[in-house]
mmCIF file of C-alpha atoms and ligand atoms in Angstrom:
data_model
loop_
_atom_site.group_PDB
_atom_site.id
_atom_site.type_symbol
_atom_site.label_atom_id
_atom_site.label_comp_id
_atom_site.label_asym_id
_atom_site.label_seq_id
_atom_site.Cartn_x
_atom_site.Cartn_y
_atom_site.Cartn_z
ATOM 1 C CA MET B 1415 1.824 39.731 14.925
ATOM 2 C CA SER B 1416 1.860 39.836 11.172
ATOM 3 C CA ALA B 1417 3.402 37.475 8.724
ATOM 4 C CA ARG B 1418 6.088 39.038 6.617
ATOM 5 C CA ALA B 1419 6.656 38.444 2.965
ATOM 6 C CA LEU B 1420 9.379 35.901 2.537
ATOM 7 C CA THR B 1421 11.912 35.436 -0.174
ATOM 8 C CA ALA B 1422 12.000 32.057 -1.844
ATOM 9 C CA PRO B 1423 14.459 29.568 -0.393
ATOM 10 C CA PRO B 1424 17.511 28.740 -2.510
ATOM 11 C CA GLY B 1425 16.596 25.111 -3.268
ATOM 12 C CA PRO B 1426 13.343 23.187 -3.351
ATOM 13 C CA VAL B 1427 11.749 22.797 0.049
ATOM 14 C CA ARG B 1428 11.670 19.174 1.150
ATOM 15 C CA ASN B 1429 8.267 17.967 2.293
ATOM 16 C CA ALA B 1430 7.446 15.061 4.565
ATOM 17 C CA MET B 1431 5.955 11.973 2.886
ATOM 18 C CA THR B 1432 3.946 9.842 5.317
ATOM 19 C CA VAL B 1433 1.946 6.620 5.148
ATOM 20 C CA ASP B 1434 -0.648 5.628 7.756
ATOM 21 C CA VAL B 1435 -0.241 1.859 7.858
ATOM 22 C CA GLU B 1436 -3.631 0.262 8.436
ATOM 23 C CA ASP B 1437 -5.827 -2.125 6.476
ATOM 24 C CA TYR B 1438 -8.845 -1.096 4.422
ATOM 25 C CA PHE B 1439 -11.353 -2.359 6.985
ATOM 26 C CA GLN B 1440 -9.805 -0.458 9.914
ATOM 27 C CA VAL B 1441 -10.664 3.075 8.863
ATOM 28 C CA GLN B 1442 -12.943 5.289 10.950
ATOM 29 C CA ALA B 1443 -15.592 5.351 8.238
ATOM 30 C CA PHE B 1444 -16.187 1.607 8.606
ATOM 31 C CA ALA B 1445 -15.857 1.405 12.411
ATOM 32 C CA HIS B 1446 -19.619 0.983 12.826
ATOM 33 C CA CYS B 1447 -19.906 -1.928 10.394
ATOM 34 C CA VAL B 1448 -16.584 -3.779 10.845
ATOM 35 C CA PRO B 1449 -16.097 -4.408 14.597
ATOM 36 C CA ARG B 1450 -12.563 -4.929 15.909
ATOM 37 C CA ALA B 1451 -13.541 -8.430 17.036
ATOM 38 C CA ASP B 1452 -13.904 -9.364 13.341
ATOM 39 C CA TRP B 1453 -10.577 -7.984 12.153
ATOM 40 C CA ASP B 1454 -8.709 -11.256 12.492
ATOM 41 C CA THR B 1455 -11.289 -13.032 10.336
ATOM 42 C CA ILE B 1456 -10.696 -10.737 7.317
ATOM 43 C CA ALA B 1457 -7.984 -11.495 4.770
ATOM 44 C CA PRO B 1458 -5.340 -8.779 5.157
ATOM 45 C CA ARG B 1459 -4.237 -6.726 2.159
ATOM 46 C CA VAL B 1460 -1.966 -4.235 3.900
ATOM 47 C CA GLU B 1461 1.299 -6.107 3.454
ATOM 48 C CA ALA B 1462 1.013 -6.483 -0.318
ATOM 49 C CA ASN B 1463 0.014 -2.814 -0.600
ATOM 50 C CA VAL B 1464 2.920 -1.637 1.559
ATOM 51 C CA ASP B 1465 5.308 -3.684 -0.575
ATOM 52 C CA ARG B 1466 4.024 -1.881 -3.676
ATOM 53 C CA ILE B 1467 4.511 1.451 -1.928
ATOM 54 C CA LEU B 1468 8.052 0.483 -0.912
ATOM 55 C CA GLU B 1469 8.778 -0.299 -4.566
ATOM 56 C CA GLN B 1470 7.306 2.996 -5.723
ATOM 57 C CA PHE B 1471 9.294 4.965 -3.144
ATOM 58 C CA ALA B 1472 12.488 3.090 -4.078
ATOM 59 C CA GLU B 1473 11.997 3.895 -7.762
ATOM 60 C CA ALA B 1474 11.506 7.578 -6.932
ATOM 61 C CA GLY B 1475 14.380 7.605 -4.427
ATOM 62 C CA VAL B 1476 12.046 8.807 -1.673
ATOM 63 C CA ARG B 1477 12.284 8.011 2.016
ATOM 64 C CA ALA B 1478 9.160 8.418 4.119
ATOM 65 C CA THR B 1479 7.634 7.972 7.554
ATOM 66 C CA PHE B 1480 5.321 5.003 8.136
ATOM 67 C CA PHE B 1481 2.878 5.655 11.016
ATOM 68 C CA THR B 1482 2.015 2.041 11.798
ATOM 69 C CA LEU B 1483 -0.711 0.481 13.945
ATOM 70 C CA GLY B 1484 0.667 -1.778 16.681
ATOM 71 C CA TRP B 1485 -2.068 -4.301 15.791
ATOM 72 C CA ILE B 1486 -0.749 -4.438 12.225
ATOM 73 C CA ALA B 1487 2.926 -4.573 13.232
ATOM 74 C CA ALA B 1488 2.317 -7.546 15.542
ATOM 75 C CA ARG B 1489 0.745 -9.470 12.637
ATOM 76 C CA HIS B 1490 3.143 -8.341 9.899
ATOM 77 C CA PRO B 1491 6.607 -8.160 11.523
ATOM 78 C CA GLY B 1492 8.402 -8.945 8.266
ATOM 79 C CA MET B 1493 6.716 -5.967 6.611
ATOM 80 C CA VAL B 1494 7.832 -3.699 9.466
ATOM 81 C CA ARG B 1495 11.418 -4.878 9.046
ATOM 82 C CA ARG B 1496 11.289 -4.260 5.294
ATOM 83 C CA ILE B 1497 10.087 -0.700 5.946
ATOM 84 C CA VAL B 1498 13.045 -0.101 8.262
ATOM 85 C CA ALA B 1499 15.542 -1.894 5.998
ATOM 86 C CA ALA B 1500 14.578 0.396 3.108
ATOM 87 C CA GLY B 1501 15.613 3.429 5.144
ATOM 88 C CA HIS B 1502 12.182 4.720 6.122
ATOM 89 C CA GLU B 1503 11.196 6.063 9.518
ATOM 90 C CA LEU B 1504 9.046 3.784 11.660
ATOM 91 C CA ALA B 1505 6.479 5.692 13.730
ATOM 92 C CA SER B 1506 3.332 4.973 15.728
ATOM 93 C CA HIS B 1507 -0.317 5.216 14.701
ATOM 94 C CA GLY B 1508 -1.545 3.835 18.045
ATOM 95 C CA TRP B 1509 -2.564 0.225 18.673
ATOM 96 C CA ASP B 1510 -5.882 -0.429 16.946
ATOM 97 C CA HIS B 1511 -7.080 2.861 15.500
ATOM 98 C CA THR B 1512 -9.079 3.871 18.558
ATOM 99 C CA ARG B 1513 -9.658 7.612 18.456
ATOM 100 C CA ALA B 1514 -7.501 9.379 21.046
ATOM 101 C CA ASP B 1515 -10.401 11.693 21.919
ATOM 102 C CA THR B 1516 -12.455 8.717 23.110
ATOM 103 C CA GLN B 1517 -9.733 7.554 25.541
ATOM 104 C CA ASP B 1518 -8.921 8.771 29.031
ATOM 105 C CA PRO B 1519 -5.288 9.716 29.740
ATOM 106 C CA ALA B 1520 -4.406 6.369 31.372
ATOM 107 C CA THR B 1521 -5.902 4.325 28.511
ATOM 108 C CA PHE B 1522 -4.236 6.559 25.948
ATOM 109 C CA ARG B 1523 -0.871 6.192 27.674
ATOM 110 C CA ALA B 1524 -1.170 2.390 27.762
ATOM 111 C CA ASP B 1525 -2.121 2.379 24.055
ATOM 112 C CA ILE B 1526 0.760 4.539 22.819
ATOM 113 C CA GLY B 1527 3.279 2.867 25.136
ATOM 114 C CA ARG B 1528 2.335 -0.621 23.996
ATOM 115 C CA THR B 1529 2.507 0.465 20.364
ATOM 116 C CA ARG B 1530 5.914 2.115 20.726
ATOM 117 C CA ARG B 1531 7.438 -0.901 22.494
ATOM 118 C CA THR B 1532 5.993 -3.319 19.918
ATOM 119 C CA LEU B 1533 7.277 -1.283 16.978
ATOM 120 C CA GLU B 1534 10.725 -0.848 18.555
ATOM 121 C CA ASP B 1535 11.004 -4.564 19.388
ATOM 122 C CA ILE B 1536 10.111 -5.599 15.841
ATOM 123 C CA GLY B 1537 11.832 -2.816 13.949
ATOM 124 C CA GLY B 1538 14.933 -2.557 16.124
ATOM 125 C CA VAL B 1539 14.893 1.248 15.854
ATOM 126 C CA PRO B 1540 13.714 4.006 18.192
ATOM 127 C CA VAL B 1541 10.182 5.253 17.541
ATOM 128 C CA ARG B 1542 9.840 8.989 18.095
ATOM 129 C CA GLY B 1543 6.795 9.991 16.078
ATOM 130 C CA TYR B 1544 3.073 9.517 16.611
ATOM 131 C CA ARG B 1545 -0.053 10.203 14.607
ATOM 132 C CA ALA B 1546 -3.456 9.855 16.260
ATOM 133 C CA ALA B 1547 -6.096 7.777 14.463
ATOM 134 C CA THR B 1548 -8.366 10.043 12.403
ATOM 135 C CA PHE B 1549 -6.395 13.147 13.524
ATOM 136 C CA SER B 1550 -8.175 12.809 16.854
ATOM 137 C CA ILE B 1551 -6.162 15.284 18.881
ATOM 138 C CA GLY B 1552 -7.810 18.668 19.122
ATOM 139 C CA ALA B 1553 -9.152 21.237 21.546
ATOM 140 C CA ARG B 1554 -10.925 18.571 23.621
ATOM 141 C CA ASN B 1555 -7.867 16.443 24.429
ATOM 142 C CA LEU B 1556 -4.752 18.607 24.395
ATOM 143 C CA TRP B 1557 -3.741 16.642 27.511
ATOM 144 C CA ALA B 1558 -2.528 14.019 25.027
ATOM 145 C CA PHE B 1559 0.655 15.991 24.292
ATOM 146 C CA PRO B 1560 2.299 15.733 27.739
ATOM 147 C CA VAL B 1561 1.266 12.065 27.852
ATOM 148 C CA LEU B 1562 3.004 11.451 24.523
ATOM 149 C CA GLU B 1563 6.108 13.211 25.797
ATOM 150 C CA ALA B 1564 6.092 11.181 29.014
ATOM 151 C CA GLU B 1565 5.831 8.010 26.937
ATOM 152 C CA GLY B 1566 9.009 8.824 25.013
ATOM 153 C CA TYR B 1567 7.646 10.446 21.884
ATOM 154 C CA ARG B 1568 9.395 13.511 20.454
ATOM 155 C CA TYR B 1569 6.800 14.661 17.968
ATOM 156 C CA SER B 1570 3.173 14.212 17.026
ATOM 157 C CA SER B 1571 1.496 14.806 13.683
ATOM 158 C CA SER B 1572 -2.088 14.531 14.814
ATOM 159 C CA ILE B 1573 -3.833 17.857 14.337
ATOM 160 C CA ASN B 1574 -5.582 18.774 11.123
ATOM 161 C CA PRO B 1575 -6.276 22.515 11.355
ATOM 162 C CA ILE B 1576 -9.371 22.427 9.161
ATOM 163 C CA ARG B 1577 -13.125 22.105 9.572
ATOM 164 C CA HIS B 1578 -14.270 18.510 9.003
ATOM 165 C CA ASP B 1579 -17.119 16.391 10.328
ATOM 166 C CA LEU B 1580 -14.834 13.723 11.821
ATOM 167 C CA TYR B 1581 -11.920 15.801 13.132
ATOM 168 C CA GLY B 1582 -10.209 19.148 12.941
ATOM 169 C CA MET B 1583 -8.980 22.088 15.011
ATOM 170 C CA PRO B 1584 -9.278 25.048 12.648
ATOM 171 C CA ASP B 1585 -7.775 27.555 15.077
ATOM 172 C CA ALA B 1586 -4.612 25.504 15.724
ATOM 173 C CA PRO B 1587 -1.331 26.843 14.356
ATOM 174 C CA ARG B 1588 -0.742 25.804 10.748
ATOM 175 C CA GLY B 1589 2.938 25.100 11.233
ATOM 176 C CA PRO B 1590 4.929 23.037 13.757
ATOM 177 C CA PHE B 1591 4.464 24.223 17.326
ATOM 178 C CA ARG B 1592 5.242 23.166 20.832
ATOM 179 C CA PRO B 1593 2.092 22.781 22.887
ATOM 180 C CA GLU B 1594 2.264 24.860 26.015
ATOM 181 C CA GLY B 1595 4.856 23.842 28.555
ATOM 182 C CA GLY B 1596 6.302 20.891 26.693
ATOM 183 C CA THR B 1597 9.231 19.907 24.521
ATOM 184 C CA LEU B 1598 7.197 17.698 22.158
ATOM 185 C CA TRP B 1599 6.468 19.144 18.719
ATOM 186 C CA GLU B 1600 3.095 18.961 17.044
ATOM 187 C CA ILE B 1601 3.482 19.035 13.268
ATOM 188 C CA PRO B 1602 -0.017 19.645 11.851
ATOM 189 C CA MET B 1603 -1.346 18.534 8.491
ATOM 190 C CA THR B 1604 -0.615 21.060 5.780
ATOM 191 C CA THR B 1605 -3.204 23.646 4.839
ATOM 192 C CA VAL B 1606 -3.428 26.521 2.417
ATOM 193 C CA ARG B 1607 -4.721 29.783 3.819
ATOM 194 C CA LEU B 1608 -7.375 31.299 1.542
ATOM 195 C CA ALA B 1609 -9.977 33.966 2.258
ATOM 196 C CA GLY B 1610 -9.661 33.506 5.999
ATOM 197 C CA HIS B 1611 -9.957 29.721 5.908
ATOM 198 C CA ASN B 1612 -7.546 26.829 6.150
ATOM 199 C CA LEU B 1613 -8.040 24.574 3.152
ATOM 200 C CA PRO B 1614 -6.750 20.995 3.352
ATOM 201 C CA CYS B 1615 -3.554 20.357 1.417
ATOM 202 C CA ALA B 1616 -2.165 17.218 3.004
ATOM 203 C CA GLY B 1617 -3.599 14.245 1.140
ATOM 204 C CA GLY B 1618 -6.291 11.790 2.137
ATOM 205 C CA GLY B 1619 -9.600 11.786 0.290
ATOM 206 C CA TYR B 1620 -9.090 15.360 -0.932
ATOM 207 C CA PHE B 1621 -6.025 14.280 -2.899
ATOM 208 C CA ARG B 1622 -8.038 11.654 -4.764
ATOM 209 C CA LEU B 1623 -11.241 13.690 -5.150
ATOM 210 C CA LEU B 1624 -9.823 17.014 -6.384
ATOM 211 C CA PRO B 1625 -7.840 17.589 -9.578
ATOM 212 C CA TYR B 1626 -4.127 16.932 -9.096
ATOM 213 C CA ARG B 1627 -3.096 20.342 -10.389
ATOM 214 C CA LEU B 1628 -5.106 22.038 -7.640
ATOM 215 C CA PHE B 1629 -3.285 20.082 -4.987
ATOM 216 C CA ARG B 1630 0.069 20.765 -6.624
ATOM 217 C CA ALA B 1631 -0.627 24.505 -6.711
ATOM 218 C CA GLY B 1632 -1.505 24.442 -3.020
ATOM 219 C CA LEU B 1633 1.648 22.675 -1.935
ATOM 220 C CA GLN B 1634 3.749 24.871 -4.227
ATOM 221 C CA ARG B 1635 2.271 27.895 -2.520
ATOM 222 C CA VAL B 1636 3.186 26.532 0.921
ATOM 223 C CA ASN B 1637 6.721 25.733 -0.243
ATOM 224 C CA ARG B 1638 7.446 28.832 -2.297
ATOM 225 C CA THR B 1639 5.377 31.619 -0.792
ATOM 226 C CA GLU B 1640 5.497 30.579 2.836
ATOM 227 C CA GLY B 1641 8.876 28.898 2.467
ATOM 228 C CA ARG B 1642 7.994 25.950 4.605
ATOM 229 C CA PRO B 1643 7.672 22.209 4.227
ATOM 230 C CA GLY B 1644 4.355 20.405 3.970
ATOM 231 C CA VAL B 1645 3.171 17.057 5.289
ATOM 232 C CA PHE B 1646 1.500 14.614 2.907
ATOM 233 C CA TYR B 1647 -0.297 11.452 4.034
ATOM 234 C CA PHE B 1648 -1.994 8.507 2.407
ATOM 235 C CA HIS B 1649 -2.964 4.914 3.232
ATOM 236 C CA PRO B 1650 -1.935 1.584 1.715
ATOM 237 C CA TRP B 1651 -5.583 0.806 0.832
ATOM 238 C CA GLU B 1652 -5.724 3.940 -1.353
ATOM 239 C CA ILE B 1653 -3.569 2.288 -4.017
ATOM 240 C CA ASP B 1654 -5.695 -0.876 -3.966
ATOM 241 C CA PRO B 1655 -8.723 -0.596 -6.313
ATOM 242 C CA ALA B 1656 -9.371 -4.351 -5.976
ATOM 243 C CA GLN B 1657 -10.103 -4.222 -2.249
ATOM 244 C CA PRO B 1658 -13.410 -5.824 -1.206
ATOM 245 C CA ARG B 1659 -16.228 -3.291 -0.844
ATOM 246 C CA VAL B 1660 -17.751 -2.741 2.597
ATOM 247 C CA ALA B 1661 -21.453 -2.984 1.916
ATOM 248 C CA ASP B 1662 -22.918 -1.183 4.934
ATOM 249 C CA ALA B 1663 -20.937 2.029 4.692
ATOM 250 C CA GLY B 1664 -22.914 5.222 4.112
ATOM 251 C CA TRP B 1665 -22.723 7.210 0.877
ATOM 252 C CA LYS B 1666 -20.326 9.801 2.248
ATOM 253 C CA SER B 1667 -17.904 7.150 3.484
ATOM 254 C CA ARG B 1668 -18.147 5.298 0.189
ATOM 255 C CA LEU B 1669 -17.437 8.468 -1.754
ATOM 256 C CA ARG B 1670 -14.406 9.274 0.389
ATOM 257 C CA HIS B 1671 -13.045 5.768 0.475
ATOM 258 C CA TYR B 1672 -13.548 4.482 -3.063
ATOM 259 C CA THR B 1673 -13.334 7.465 -5.422
ATOM 260 C CA ASN B 1674 -10.351 7.398 -7.776
ATOM 261 C CA LEU B 1675 -8.547 4.501 -6.087
ATOM 262 C CA ASP B 1676 -7.507 3.396 -9.583
ATOM 263 C CA ARG B 1677 -5.816 6.740 -10.208
ATOM 264 C CA MET B 1678 -3.973 6.982 -6.903
ATOM 265 C CA SER B 1679 -0.735 5.228 -7.876
ATOM 266 C CA GLY B 1680 -0.319 7.425 -10.928
ATOM 267 C CA ARG B 1681 -1.058 10.607 -8.986
ATOM 268 C CA LEU B 1682 1.344 9.546 -6.295
ATOM 269 C CA ASP B 1683 4.037 9.064 -8.904
ATOM 270 C CA ARG B 1684 3.528 12.605 -10.174
ATOM 271 C CA LEU B 1685 3.619 13.927 -6.632
ATOM 272 C CA LEU B 1686 6.819 12.041 -5.823
ATOM 273 C CA HIS B 1687 8.501 13.585 -8.854
ATOM 274 C CA ASP B 1688 7.021 17.103 -8.677
ATOM 275 C CA PHE B 1689 8.315 17.786 -5.150
ATOM 276 C CA ALA B 1690 11.257 16.921 -2.913
ATOM 277 C CA TRP B 1691 10.403 14.476 -0.117
ATOM 278 C CA GLY B 1692 11.843 13.063 3.074
ATOM 279 C CA ARG B 1693 11.031 11.438 6.403
ATOM 280 C CA MET B 1694 9.275 13.446 9.120
ATOM 281 C CA ASP B 1695 12.307 13.291 11.392
ATOM 282 C CA GLN B 1696 14.615 14.437 8.603
ATOM 283 C CA VAL B 1697 12.376 17.254 7.455
ATOM 284 C CA PHE B 1698 11.321 18.547 10.873
ATOM 285 C CA LEU B 1699 13.659 17.263 13.587
ATOM 286 C CA ASN B 1700 17.183 17.200 12.263
ATOM 287 C CA THR B 1701 17.498 19.914 9.690
ATOM 288 C CA PRO B 1702 17.040 23.662 9.763
ATOM 289 C CA PHE B 1703 14.031 24.999 7.977
ATOM 290 C CA PRO B 1704 15.062 26.162 4.535
ATOM 291 C CA CYS B 1705 13.477 29.473 5.367
ATOM 292 C CA GLY B 1706 11.909 31.171 8.317
ATOM 293 C CA ARG B 1707 14.956 31.791 10.477
ATOM 294 C CA GLY B 1708 14.320 34.872 12.503
ATOM 295 C CA THR B 1709 11.068 35.607 10.721
ATOM 296 C CA GLY B 1710 7.477 35.414 11.727
ATOM 297 C CA GLY B 1711 7.543 37.631 14.750
ATOM 298 C CA GLY B 1712 8.932 37.965 18.222
ATOM 299 C CA ASP B 1713 8.239 34.483 19.480
ATOM 300 C CA GLY B 1714 9.611 32.771 16.424
ATOM 301 C CA PRO B 1715 12.430 30.442 17.449
ATOM 302 C CA SER B 1716 15.503 29.912 15.361
ATOM 303 C CA GLY B 1717 13.781 27.768 12.789
ATOM 304 C CA VAL B 1718 15.776 24.779 13.942
ATOM 305 C CA MET B 1719 14.116 22.088 15.994
ATOM 306 C CA GLU B 1720 17.419 20.787 17.325
ATOM 307 C CA PRO B 1721 18.876 21.167 19.799
ATOM 308 C CA ALA B 1722 15.779 21.104 21.926
ATOM 309 C CA GLY B 1723 15.684 22.996 25.174
ATOM 310 C CA ASP B 1724 17.930 25.827 24.139
ATOM 311 C CA GLY B 1725 16.014 28.159 26.376
ATOM 312 C CA ARG B 1726 14.155 29.889 23.594
ATOM 313 C CA HIS B 1727 11.243 27.486 23.439
ATOM 314 C CA LYS B 1728 9.853 28.024 26.881
ATOM 315 C CA ALA B 1729 7.507 30.891 26.293
ATOM 316 C CA GLY B 1730 4.291 28.951 26.141
ATOM 317 C CA HIS B 1731 2.868 28.296 22.735
ATOM 318 C CA ASP B 1732 5.855 28.305 20.445
ATOM 319 C CA GLU B 1733 5.602 27.974 16.752
ATOM 320 C CA LEU B 1734 8.263 27.176 14.267
ATOM 321 C CA GLY B 1735 8.700 28.726 10.880
ATOM 322 C CA ALA B 1736 6.970 31.651 9.335
ATOM 323 C CA GLY B 1737 3.623 32.734 8.072
ATOM 324 C CA HIS B 1738 1.553 31.780 11.070
ATOM 325 C CA GLY B 1739 0.625 35.293 12.018
ATOM 326 C CA ASP B 1740 -2.571 35.076 10.033
ATOM 327 C CA VAL B 1741 -3.941 32.113 11.952
ATOM 328 C CA GLY B 1742 -7.107 33.017 13.726
ATOM 329 C CA GLY B 1743 -6.765 36.552 12.545
HETATM 330 ZN ZN1 ZN X 466 -5.407 5.897 10.358
#
């Protein structure tokens, strides 16, 4: 099926702003030199960084989704409550940043169940969203989706449809889709389609390494040309240039982790003001897409994620929104 040209939506498209709440020493790049057994011996910086982010979001009038590690929530319950009190969505990033594609289904289920219950107990709100550590859901472990659904999750934002050495599923749909047979939505990281490739346009190291205007042009293209919302993500340690340096990390990890940390807050400010932002559940679960209704081909659902189970989402691999006809083509 082919993507059709779309007219621009009437107002600005609202994108989803997301934060993966973990400390600087818990990232995948340092997993080989900072063992989990040592985590409790390292002075945490995540809470102070999250408080700065909460201030920045409040000043910009932005509400966001905080995908939070259970390990972090258990040690920083006050921070979790401040996130909720400020009107942000509390969501799960798994317990201790173990890659989902290294777990078996039973271990994965225990991990995401424990995390959800911990977050809900502390935050006092239902937790419906999940993001796998290091975007570690892909072709090898699609079984994770029904497990997430069985464990009470309504959506996942765990696939990055790009080529990358640590993760990626380049042939996955670029927009929200329901993995075969389920009611759970996967909402992939945003990409820009160029010359037959998906280029990353969702944040992370790329946002700090590349010029801001390039990123802005990419997200504008997704919003205006494709008429659909994007997903942006970053980490609390990215706004923290004073974090201690991990000595044993390789050059590639150091480049990705440390470049332009001092510029991140300023760039984030521009981003917050250049686009409209909201929580994942507000952007993708509760509101109609600003565009895309009835477009995108025969299997395109209404463009509204709610109500679920309206009988039109049962035909296997559903995708929401428009412009996905070029994927894999
Ligand atoms: Zn993470």
